[in-house]
Short mmCIF file of C-alpha atoms in Angstrom, two decimals:
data_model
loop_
_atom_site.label_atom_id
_atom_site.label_comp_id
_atom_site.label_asym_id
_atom_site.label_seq_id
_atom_site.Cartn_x
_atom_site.Cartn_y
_atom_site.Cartn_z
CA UNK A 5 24.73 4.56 26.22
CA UNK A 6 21.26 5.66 25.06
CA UNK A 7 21.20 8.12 22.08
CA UNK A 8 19.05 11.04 23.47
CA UNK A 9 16.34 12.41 21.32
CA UNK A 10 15.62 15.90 21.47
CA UNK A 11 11.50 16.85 20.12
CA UNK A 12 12.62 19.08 17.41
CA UNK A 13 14.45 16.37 16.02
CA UNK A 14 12.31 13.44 16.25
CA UNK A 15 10.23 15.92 14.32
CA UNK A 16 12.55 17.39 11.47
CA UNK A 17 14.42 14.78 10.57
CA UNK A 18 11.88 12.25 9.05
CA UNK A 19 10.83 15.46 7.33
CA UNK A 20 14.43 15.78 5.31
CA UNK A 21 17.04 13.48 5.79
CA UNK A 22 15.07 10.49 7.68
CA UNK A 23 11.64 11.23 4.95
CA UNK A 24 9.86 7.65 4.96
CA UNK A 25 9.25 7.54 1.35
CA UNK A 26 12.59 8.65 -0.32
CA UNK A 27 15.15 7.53 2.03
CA UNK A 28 13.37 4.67 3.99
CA UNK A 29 11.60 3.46 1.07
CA UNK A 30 8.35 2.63 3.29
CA UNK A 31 4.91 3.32 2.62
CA UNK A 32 5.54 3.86 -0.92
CA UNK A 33 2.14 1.70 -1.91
CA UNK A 34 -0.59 3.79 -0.92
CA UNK A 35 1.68 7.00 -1.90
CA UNK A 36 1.24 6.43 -5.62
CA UNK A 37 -2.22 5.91 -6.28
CA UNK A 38 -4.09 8.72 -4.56
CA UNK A 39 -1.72 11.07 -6.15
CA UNK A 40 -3.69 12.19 -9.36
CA UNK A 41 -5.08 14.94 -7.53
CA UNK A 42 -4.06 17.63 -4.94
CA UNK A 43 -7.41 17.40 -3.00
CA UNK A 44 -7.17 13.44 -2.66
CA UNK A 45 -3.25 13.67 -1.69
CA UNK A 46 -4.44 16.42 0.78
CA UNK A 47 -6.55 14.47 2.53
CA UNK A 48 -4.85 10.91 2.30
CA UNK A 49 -1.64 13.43 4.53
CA UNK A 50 -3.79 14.18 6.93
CA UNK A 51 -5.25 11.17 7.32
CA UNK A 52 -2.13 9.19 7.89
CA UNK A 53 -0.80 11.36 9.95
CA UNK A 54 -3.67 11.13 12.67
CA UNK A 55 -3.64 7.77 12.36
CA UNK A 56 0.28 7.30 12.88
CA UNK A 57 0.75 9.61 15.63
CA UNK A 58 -2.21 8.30 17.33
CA UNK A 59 -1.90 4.97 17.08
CA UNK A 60 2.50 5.46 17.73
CA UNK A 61 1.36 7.41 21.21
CA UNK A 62 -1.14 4.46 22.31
CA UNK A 63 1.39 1.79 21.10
CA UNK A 64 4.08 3.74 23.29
CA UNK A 65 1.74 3.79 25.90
CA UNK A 66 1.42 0.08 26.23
CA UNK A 67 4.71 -1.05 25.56
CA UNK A 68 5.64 -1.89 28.72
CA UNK A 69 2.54 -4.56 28.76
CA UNK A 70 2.32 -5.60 25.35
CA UNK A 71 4.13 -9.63 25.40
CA UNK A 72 6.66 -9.61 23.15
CA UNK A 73 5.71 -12.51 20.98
CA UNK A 74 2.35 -11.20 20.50
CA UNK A 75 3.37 -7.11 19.48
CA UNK A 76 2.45 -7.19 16.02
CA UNK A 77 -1.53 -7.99 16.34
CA UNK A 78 -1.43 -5.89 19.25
CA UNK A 79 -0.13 -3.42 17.00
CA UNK A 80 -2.14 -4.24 14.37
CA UNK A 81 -5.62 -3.91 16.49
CA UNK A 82 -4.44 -0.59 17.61
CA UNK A 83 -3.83 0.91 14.10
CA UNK A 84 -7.23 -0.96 12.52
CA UNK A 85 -9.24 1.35 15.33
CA UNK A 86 -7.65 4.32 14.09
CA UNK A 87 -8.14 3.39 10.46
CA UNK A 88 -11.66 2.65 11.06
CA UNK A 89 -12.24 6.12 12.98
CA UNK A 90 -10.86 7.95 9.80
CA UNK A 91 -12.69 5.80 7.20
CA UNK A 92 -15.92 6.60 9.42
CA UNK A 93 -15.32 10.21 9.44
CA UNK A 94 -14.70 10.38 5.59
CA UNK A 95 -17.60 8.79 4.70
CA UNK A 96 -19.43 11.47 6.89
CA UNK A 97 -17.87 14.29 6.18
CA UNK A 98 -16.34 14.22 2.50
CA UNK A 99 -18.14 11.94 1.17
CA UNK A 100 -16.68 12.48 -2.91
CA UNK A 101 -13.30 12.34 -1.54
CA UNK A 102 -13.71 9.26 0.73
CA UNK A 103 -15.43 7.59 -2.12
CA UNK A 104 -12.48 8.21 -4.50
CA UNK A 105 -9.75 7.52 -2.05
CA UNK A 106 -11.56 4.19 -1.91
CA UNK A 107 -9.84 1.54 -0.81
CA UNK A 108 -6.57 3.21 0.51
CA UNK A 109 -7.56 4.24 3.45
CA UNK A 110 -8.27 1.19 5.18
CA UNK A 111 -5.01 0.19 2.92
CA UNK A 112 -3.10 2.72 5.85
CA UNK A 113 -3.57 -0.36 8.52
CA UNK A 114 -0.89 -2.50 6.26
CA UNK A 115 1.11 0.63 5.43
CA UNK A 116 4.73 -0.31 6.18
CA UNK A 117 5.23 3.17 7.57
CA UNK A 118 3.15 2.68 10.58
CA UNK A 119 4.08 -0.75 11.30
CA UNK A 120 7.51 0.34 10.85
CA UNK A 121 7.55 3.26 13.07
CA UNK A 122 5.78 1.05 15.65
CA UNK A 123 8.22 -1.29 15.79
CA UNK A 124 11.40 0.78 15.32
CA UNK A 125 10.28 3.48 17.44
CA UNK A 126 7.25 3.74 19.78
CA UNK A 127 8.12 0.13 20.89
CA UNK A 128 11.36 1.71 22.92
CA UNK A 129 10.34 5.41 23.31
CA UNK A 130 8.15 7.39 25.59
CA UNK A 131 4.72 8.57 24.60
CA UNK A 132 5.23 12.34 23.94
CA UNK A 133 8.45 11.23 21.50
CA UNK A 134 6.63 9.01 19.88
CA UNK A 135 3.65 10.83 19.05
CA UNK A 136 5.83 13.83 17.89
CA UNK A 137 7.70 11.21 16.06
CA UNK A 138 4.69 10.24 14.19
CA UNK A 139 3.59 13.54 13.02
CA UNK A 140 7.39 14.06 11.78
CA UNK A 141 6.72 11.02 9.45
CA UNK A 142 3.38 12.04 8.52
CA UNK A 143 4.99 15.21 7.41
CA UNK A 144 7.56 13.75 5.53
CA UNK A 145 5.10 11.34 3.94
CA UNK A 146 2.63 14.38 3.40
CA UNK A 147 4.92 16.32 1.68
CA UNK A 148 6.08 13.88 -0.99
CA UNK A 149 2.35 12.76 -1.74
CA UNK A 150 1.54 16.58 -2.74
CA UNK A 151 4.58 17.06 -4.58
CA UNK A 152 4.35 14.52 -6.72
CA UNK A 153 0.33 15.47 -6.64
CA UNK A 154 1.13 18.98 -7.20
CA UNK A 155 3.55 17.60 -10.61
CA UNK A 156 0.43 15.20 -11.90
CA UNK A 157 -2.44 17.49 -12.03
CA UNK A 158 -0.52 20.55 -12.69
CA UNK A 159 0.72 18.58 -15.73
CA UNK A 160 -1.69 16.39 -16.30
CA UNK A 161 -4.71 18.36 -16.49
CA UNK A 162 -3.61 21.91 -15.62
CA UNK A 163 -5.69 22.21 -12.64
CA UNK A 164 -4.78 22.48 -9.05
CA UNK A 165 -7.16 21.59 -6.09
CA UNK A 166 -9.69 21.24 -9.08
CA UNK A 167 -9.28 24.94 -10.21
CA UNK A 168 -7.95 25.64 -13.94
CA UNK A 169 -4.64 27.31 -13.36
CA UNK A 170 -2.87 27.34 -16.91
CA UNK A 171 -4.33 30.09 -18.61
CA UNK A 172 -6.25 29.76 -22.12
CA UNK A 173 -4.24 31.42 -24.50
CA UNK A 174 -1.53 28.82 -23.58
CA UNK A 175 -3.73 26.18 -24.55
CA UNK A 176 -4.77 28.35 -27.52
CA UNK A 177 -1.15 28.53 -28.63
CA UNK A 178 -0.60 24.57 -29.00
CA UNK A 179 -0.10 23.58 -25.11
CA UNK A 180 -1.76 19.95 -24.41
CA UNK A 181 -2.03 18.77 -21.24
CA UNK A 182 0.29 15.32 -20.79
CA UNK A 183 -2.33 12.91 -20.36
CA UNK A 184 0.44 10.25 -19.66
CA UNK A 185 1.14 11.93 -16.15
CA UNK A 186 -2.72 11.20 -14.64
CA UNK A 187 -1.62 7.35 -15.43
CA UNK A 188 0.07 5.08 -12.92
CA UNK A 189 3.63 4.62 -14.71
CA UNK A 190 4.10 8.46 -14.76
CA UNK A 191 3.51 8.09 -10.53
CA UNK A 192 6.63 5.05 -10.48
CA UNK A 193 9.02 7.81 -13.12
CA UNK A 194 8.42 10.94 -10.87
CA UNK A 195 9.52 9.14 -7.40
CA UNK A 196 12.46 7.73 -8.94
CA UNK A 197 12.93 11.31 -10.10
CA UNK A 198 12.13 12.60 -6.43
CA UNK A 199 14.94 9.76 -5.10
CA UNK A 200 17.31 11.37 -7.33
CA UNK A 201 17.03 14.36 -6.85
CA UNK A 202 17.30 14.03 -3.02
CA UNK A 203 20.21 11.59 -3.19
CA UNK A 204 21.91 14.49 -5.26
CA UNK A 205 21.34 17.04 -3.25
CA UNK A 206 22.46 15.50 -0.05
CA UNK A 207 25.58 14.70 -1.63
CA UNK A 208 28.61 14.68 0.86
CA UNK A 209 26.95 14.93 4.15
CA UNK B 12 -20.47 -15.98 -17.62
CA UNK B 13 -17.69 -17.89 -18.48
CA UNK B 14 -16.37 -14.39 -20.84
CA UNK B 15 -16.85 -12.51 -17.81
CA UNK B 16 -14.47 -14.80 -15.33
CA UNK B 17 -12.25 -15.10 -18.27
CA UNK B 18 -12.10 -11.03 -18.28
CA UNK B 19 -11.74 -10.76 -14.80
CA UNK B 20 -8.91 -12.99 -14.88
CA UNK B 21 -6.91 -11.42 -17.79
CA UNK B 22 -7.55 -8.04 -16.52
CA UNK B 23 -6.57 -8.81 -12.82
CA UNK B 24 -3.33 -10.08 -14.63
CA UNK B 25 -2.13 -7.54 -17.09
CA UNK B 26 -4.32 -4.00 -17.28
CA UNK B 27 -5.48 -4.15 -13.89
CA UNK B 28 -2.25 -5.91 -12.38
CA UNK B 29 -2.21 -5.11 -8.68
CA UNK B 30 1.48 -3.76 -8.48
CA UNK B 31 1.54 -1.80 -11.93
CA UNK B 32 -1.53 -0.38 -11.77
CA UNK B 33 -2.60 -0.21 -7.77
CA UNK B 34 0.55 0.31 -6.55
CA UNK B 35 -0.09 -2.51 -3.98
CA UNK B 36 3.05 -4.69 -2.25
CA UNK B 37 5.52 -1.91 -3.63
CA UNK B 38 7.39 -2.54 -0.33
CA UNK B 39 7.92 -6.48 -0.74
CA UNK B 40 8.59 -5.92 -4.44
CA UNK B 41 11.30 -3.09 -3.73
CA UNK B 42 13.35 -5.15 -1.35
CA UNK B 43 12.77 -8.27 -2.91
CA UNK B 44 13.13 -8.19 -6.14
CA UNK B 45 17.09 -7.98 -5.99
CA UNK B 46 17.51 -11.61 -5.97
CA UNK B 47 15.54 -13.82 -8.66
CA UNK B 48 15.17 -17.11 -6.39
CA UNK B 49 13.79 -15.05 -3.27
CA UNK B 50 11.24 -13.50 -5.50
CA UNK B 51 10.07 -16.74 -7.35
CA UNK B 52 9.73 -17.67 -3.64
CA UNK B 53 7.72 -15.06 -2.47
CA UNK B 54 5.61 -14.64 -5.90
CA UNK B 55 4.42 -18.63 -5.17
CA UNK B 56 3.44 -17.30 -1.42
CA UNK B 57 2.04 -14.70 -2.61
CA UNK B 58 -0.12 -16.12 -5.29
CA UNK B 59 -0.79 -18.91 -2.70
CA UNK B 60 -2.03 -16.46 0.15
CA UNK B 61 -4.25 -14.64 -1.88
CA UNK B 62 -6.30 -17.52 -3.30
CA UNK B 63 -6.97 -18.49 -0.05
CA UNK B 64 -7.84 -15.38 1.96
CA UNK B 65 -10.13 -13.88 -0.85
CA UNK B 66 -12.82 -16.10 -1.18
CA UNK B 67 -12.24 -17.02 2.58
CA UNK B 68 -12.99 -12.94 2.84
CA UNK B 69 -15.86 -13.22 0.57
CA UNK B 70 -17.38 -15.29 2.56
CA UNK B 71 -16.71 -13.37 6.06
CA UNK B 72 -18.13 -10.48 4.64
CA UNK B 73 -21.21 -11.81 2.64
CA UNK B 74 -22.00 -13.66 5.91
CA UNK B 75 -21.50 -11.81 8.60
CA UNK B 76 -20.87 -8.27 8.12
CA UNK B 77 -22.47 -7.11 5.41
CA UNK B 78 -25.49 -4.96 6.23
CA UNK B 79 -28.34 -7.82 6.77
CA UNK B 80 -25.93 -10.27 6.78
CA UNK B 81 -26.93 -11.47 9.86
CA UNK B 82 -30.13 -12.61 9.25
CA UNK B 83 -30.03 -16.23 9.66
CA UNK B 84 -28.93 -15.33 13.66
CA UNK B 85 -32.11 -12.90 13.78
CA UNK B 86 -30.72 -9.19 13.38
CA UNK B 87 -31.87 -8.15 9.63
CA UNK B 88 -30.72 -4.64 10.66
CA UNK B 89 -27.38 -5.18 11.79
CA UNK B 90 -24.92 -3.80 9.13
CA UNK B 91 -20.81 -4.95 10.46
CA UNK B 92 -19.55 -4.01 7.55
CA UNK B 93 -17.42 -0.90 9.64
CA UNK B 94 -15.64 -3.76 11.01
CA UNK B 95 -14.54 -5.46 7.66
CA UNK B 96 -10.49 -3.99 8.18
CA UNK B 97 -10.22 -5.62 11.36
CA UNK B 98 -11.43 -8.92 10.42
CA UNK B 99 -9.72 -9.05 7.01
CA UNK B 100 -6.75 -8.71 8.66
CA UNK B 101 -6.92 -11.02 11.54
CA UNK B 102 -8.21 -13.36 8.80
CA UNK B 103 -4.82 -12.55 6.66
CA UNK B 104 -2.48 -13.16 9.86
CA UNK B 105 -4.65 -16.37 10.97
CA UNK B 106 -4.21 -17.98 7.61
CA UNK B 107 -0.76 -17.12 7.35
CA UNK B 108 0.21 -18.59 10.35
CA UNK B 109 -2.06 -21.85 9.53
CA UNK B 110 -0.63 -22.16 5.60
CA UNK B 111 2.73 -22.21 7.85
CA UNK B 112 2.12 -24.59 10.18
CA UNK B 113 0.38 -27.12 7.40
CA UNK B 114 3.53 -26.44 4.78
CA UNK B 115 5.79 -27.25 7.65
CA UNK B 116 3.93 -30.49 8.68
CA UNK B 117 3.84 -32.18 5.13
CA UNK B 118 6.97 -30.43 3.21
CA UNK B 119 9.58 -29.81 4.44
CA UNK B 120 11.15 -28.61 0.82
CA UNK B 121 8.59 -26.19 0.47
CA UNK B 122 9.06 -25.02 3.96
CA UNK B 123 12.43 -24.05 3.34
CA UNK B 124 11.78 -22.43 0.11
CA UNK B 125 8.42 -20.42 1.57
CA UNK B 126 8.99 -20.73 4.86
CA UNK B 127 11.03 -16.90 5.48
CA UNK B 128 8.71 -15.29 3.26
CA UNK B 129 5.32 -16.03 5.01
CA UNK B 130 5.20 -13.75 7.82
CA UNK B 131 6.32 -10.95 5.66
CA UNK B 132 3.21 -11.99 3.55
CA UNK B 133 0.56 -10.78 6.83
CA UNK B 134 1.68 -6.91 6.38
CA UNK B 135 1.88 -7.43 2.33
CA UNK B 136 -0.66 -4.37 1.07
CA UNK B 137 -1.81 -6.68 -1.77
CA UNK B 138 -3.13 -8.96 0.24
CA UNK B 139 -5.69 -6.97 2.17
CA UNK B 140 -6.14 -5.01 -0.81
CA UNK B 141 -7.68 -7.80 -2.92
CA UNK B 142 -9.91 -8.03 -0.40
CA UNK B 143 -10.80 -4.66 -0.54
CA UNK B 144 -10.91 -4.54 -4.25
CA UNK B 145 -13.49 -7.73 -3.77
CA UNK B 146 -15.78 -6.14 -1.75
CA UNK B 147 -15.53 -2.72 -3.29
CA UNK B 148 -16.51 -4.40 -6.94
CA UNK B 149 -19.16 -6.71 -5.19
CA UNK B 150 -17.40 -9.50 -6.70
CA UNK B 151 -19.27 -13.33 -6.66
CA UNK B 152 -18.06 -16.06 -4.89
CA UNK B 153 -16.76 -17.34 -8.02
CA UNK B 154 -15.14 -14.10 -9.37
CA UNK B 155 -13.49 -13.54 -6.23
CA UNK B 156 -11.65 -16.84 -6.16
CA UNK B 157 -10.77 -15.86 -9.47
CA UNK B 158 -9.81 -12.28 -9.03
CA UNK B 159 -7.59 -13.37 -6.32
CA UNK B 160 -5.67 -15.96 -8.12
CA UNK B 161 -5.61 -13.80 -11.11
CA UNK B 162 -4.21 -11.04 -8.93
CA UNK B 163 -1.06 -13.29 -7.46
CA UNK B 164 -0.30 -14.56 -10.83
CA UNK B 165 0.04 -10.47 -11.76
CA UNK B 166 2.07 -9.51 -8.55
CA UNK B 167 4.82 -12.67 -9.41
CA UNK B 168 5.05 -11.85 -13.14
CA UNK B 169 5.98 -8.33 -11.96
CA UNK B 170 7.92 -9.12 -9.04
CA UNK B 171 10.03 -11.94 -11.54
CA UNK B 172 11.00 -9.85 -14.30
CA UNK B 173 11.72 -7.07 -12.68
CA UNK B 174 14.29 -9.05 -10.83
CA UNK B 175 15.37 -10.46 -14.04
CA UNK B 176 15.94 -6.68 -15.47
CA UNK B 177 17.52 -5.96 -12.00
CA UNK B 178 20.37 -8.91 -12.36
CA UNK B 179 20.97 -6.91 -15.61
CA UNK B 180 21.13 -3.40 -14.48
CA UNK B 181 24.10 -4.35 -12.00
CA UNK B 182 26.31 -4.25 -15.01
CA UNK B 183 24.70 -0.86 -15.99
CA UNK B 184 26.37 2.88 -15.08
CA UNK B 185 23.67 4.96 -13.54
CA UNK B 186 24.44 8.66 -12.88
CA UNK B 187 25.55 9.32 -9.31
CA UNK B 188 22.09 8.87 -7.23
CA UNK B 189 20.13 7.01 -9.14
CA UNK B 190 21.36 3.92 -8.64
CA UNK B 191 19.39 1.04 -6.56
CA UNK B 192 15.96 2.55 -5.54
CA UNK B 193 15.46 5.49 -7.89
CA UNK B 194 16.43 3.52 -11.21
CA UNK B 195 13.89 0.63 -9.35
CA UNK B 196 11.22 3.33 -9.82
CA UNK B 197 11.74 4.05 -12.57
CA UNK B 198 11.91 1.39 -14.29
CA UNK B 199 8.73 -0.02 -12.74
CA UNK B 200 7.38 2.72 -14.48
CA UNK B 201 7.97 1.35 -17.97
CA UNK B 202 7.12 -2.07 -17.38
CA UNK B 203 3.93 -0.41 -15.96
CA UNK B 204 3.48 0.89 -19.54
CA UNK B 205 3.72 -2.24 -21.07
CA UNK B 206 1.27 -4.03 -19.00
CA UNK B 207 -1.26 -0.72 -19.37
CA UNK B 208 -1.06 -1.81 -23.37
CA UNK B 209 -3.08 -4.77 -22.51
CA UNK B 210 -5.75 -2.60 -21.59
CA UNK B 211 -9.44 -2.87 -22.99
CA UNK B 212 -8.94 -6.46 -23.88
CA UNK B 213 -11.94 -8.34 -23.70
CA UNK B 214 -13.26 -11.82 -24.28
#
């Protein structure tokens, strides 16, 4: 018998207790490097998410006429157009931001996340599930990428979204910003942190 | 010009290593690094793969899609370069399914000690990175043959010891949670420290 999925929780539970990142351990590559800064991680979210749920609701779409042994560079064609819509509209739009995210946002084509939803999901679900199931991930990948965003530059420079948030006389009274957490290791320490953390708190269930 | 391959090299290895410092192929190096003969395997692919498809990108890109690339066929305006995702990765997938076919043909031992990790090569983020790095740093022919080899050699240094810390953590008693993919994390993290020390070295 079929396992029936309701919308709300194709939606919620990549968010929690299915989130790509921490439990599925996918997509983790691009996650780390565009985190030094709220506005970058901001953007990289969005970005992935309109490319997964578009590219899961076209892939759903067709999956009744893609050939089996040929899926994965029909998959892959799909998800380059979307990558190369976003990229496009970056480059017109925010041009600082695409410029810094540089590379990783054509890196989203060979993110496991949306190869890996394609597969395990839009491959044997309808359209509207699958599209819903791609903004679910999205979220879930969103909201790791600013929390561990939200830890760097609050730490790391004491700035969020670019504005100074820790106040002067703290700095005035011997508080240094960590310069260790705008590096790369201090991205690897807090996700193992983040894993943790979850795999704590969902003790028992 | 020699100093500057040189550089390019050593910094492609250590300071600039593709893993530690660009987070690229975390996936492949999560799940494979729990077993040291898998990821010897997959570091040879990998370092394999990538000294093939970067110049062979180099020269896809400085040829055809680059704006006024296309010269020689009579557009000078014509700039592809939107395209350049696409074809890099068709390119990946084509060569990975031709390195396959060739390995298979004349070795058979190498077949069965590459052969599984191949495919998983074609979705690899390092791979199409490199070649995104390449263009990005308008690389030379030259530097990008070396920046690619310089950047497998990285990726299966990492990928090796950190199975050989891994085979030693089994014996280790994590606090409840940690264990497998967190304490992975984390220790990626200081190894990425070490290899950041070799930063600023230049010949």
């Amino acid at each position: 018998m079929k396992k029936k999925n309701s919308a709300l929780a194709v939606f919620l539970q990549p968010i929690w207790s299915e989130n790509p990142i921490n439990i599925q351990m996918l997509g983790i590559c691009s996650a780390l490097a565009v985190t030094v800064q709220l506005k970058t991680a901001f953007v990289m979210a969005l970005s992935m998410t309109f490319v997964l749920s578009c590219s899961s609701f076209i892939i759903s779409l067709l999956r009744k006429q893609i050939p089996k042994n040929i899926r994965i560079i029909v998959e892959l064609s799909v998800i380059s157009t979307f990558v190369i819509l976003t990229d496009e509209f970056l480059r017109a739009f925010l041009y600082d931001i695409s410029k810094q995210l540089s590379v990783f946002v054509g890196l989203i084509i060979t993110n496991c996340i949306v190869m890996g939803r394609a597969e395990s999901f839009a491959l044997s679900n309808p359209p509207h599930l699958s599209f819903i199931d791609g903004l679910g991930n999205g979220a879930g990948y969103g909201s790791v990428l600013i929390l561990v965003a939200f830890l760097r530059e609050l730490l790391g420079a004491g700035k969020l979204f670019g504005i100074q948030v820790v106040p002067d006389f703290v700095y005035s009274s011997g508080y240094e910003n960590s310069g260790f957490m705008l590096l790369a290791p201090a991205a690897f320490i807090i996700i193992g942190m983040l894993v943790w953390l979850q795999k704590v708190l969902t003790k028992g269930k | 010009m020699p100093g500057d391959l040189i550089s390019i090299f050593l910094n492609s290895v250590f300071a600039g290593n593709i893993l530690l410092a660009y987070f690229l192929g975390m996936c492949s190096f999560v799940a494979v690094s729990k077993n040291i003969n898998t990821a010897i395997g997959l570091g040879f692919a990998v370092v394999f793969v990538l000294s093939v498809t970067t110049p062979l990108n180099w020269l896809i890109y400085h040829y055809l899609l680059a704006p006024g690339a296309l010269l020689w066929l009579g557009f000078p305006n014509l700039d592809l370069s939107f395209l350049k995702f696409i074809m890099f990765i068709a390119v990946i997938a084509a060569m990975v399914q031709a390195i396959e076919m060739v390995i298979d043909r004349f070795s058979a031992a190498l077949y069965a000690g590459l052969g599984v990790f191949l495919p998983l090569i074609a979705v690899n983020c390092a791979i199409l990175g490199v070649s995104l790095f390449m263009v990005e740093r308008n690389y030379t022919f030259l530097e990008s043959l070396i920046y690619g080899f310089g950047s497998g050699l990285g990726w299966m240094m990492a990928i090796i010891s950190m199975a050989a810390i891994r085979i030693k953590l089994k014996y280790a008693n994590p606090p409840y949670g940690l264990e497998g993919y967190g304490l992975t994390m984390i220790v990626t993290g200081l190894m990425a420290m070490a290899f950041m020390l070799f930063s600023g070295m230049t010949v």
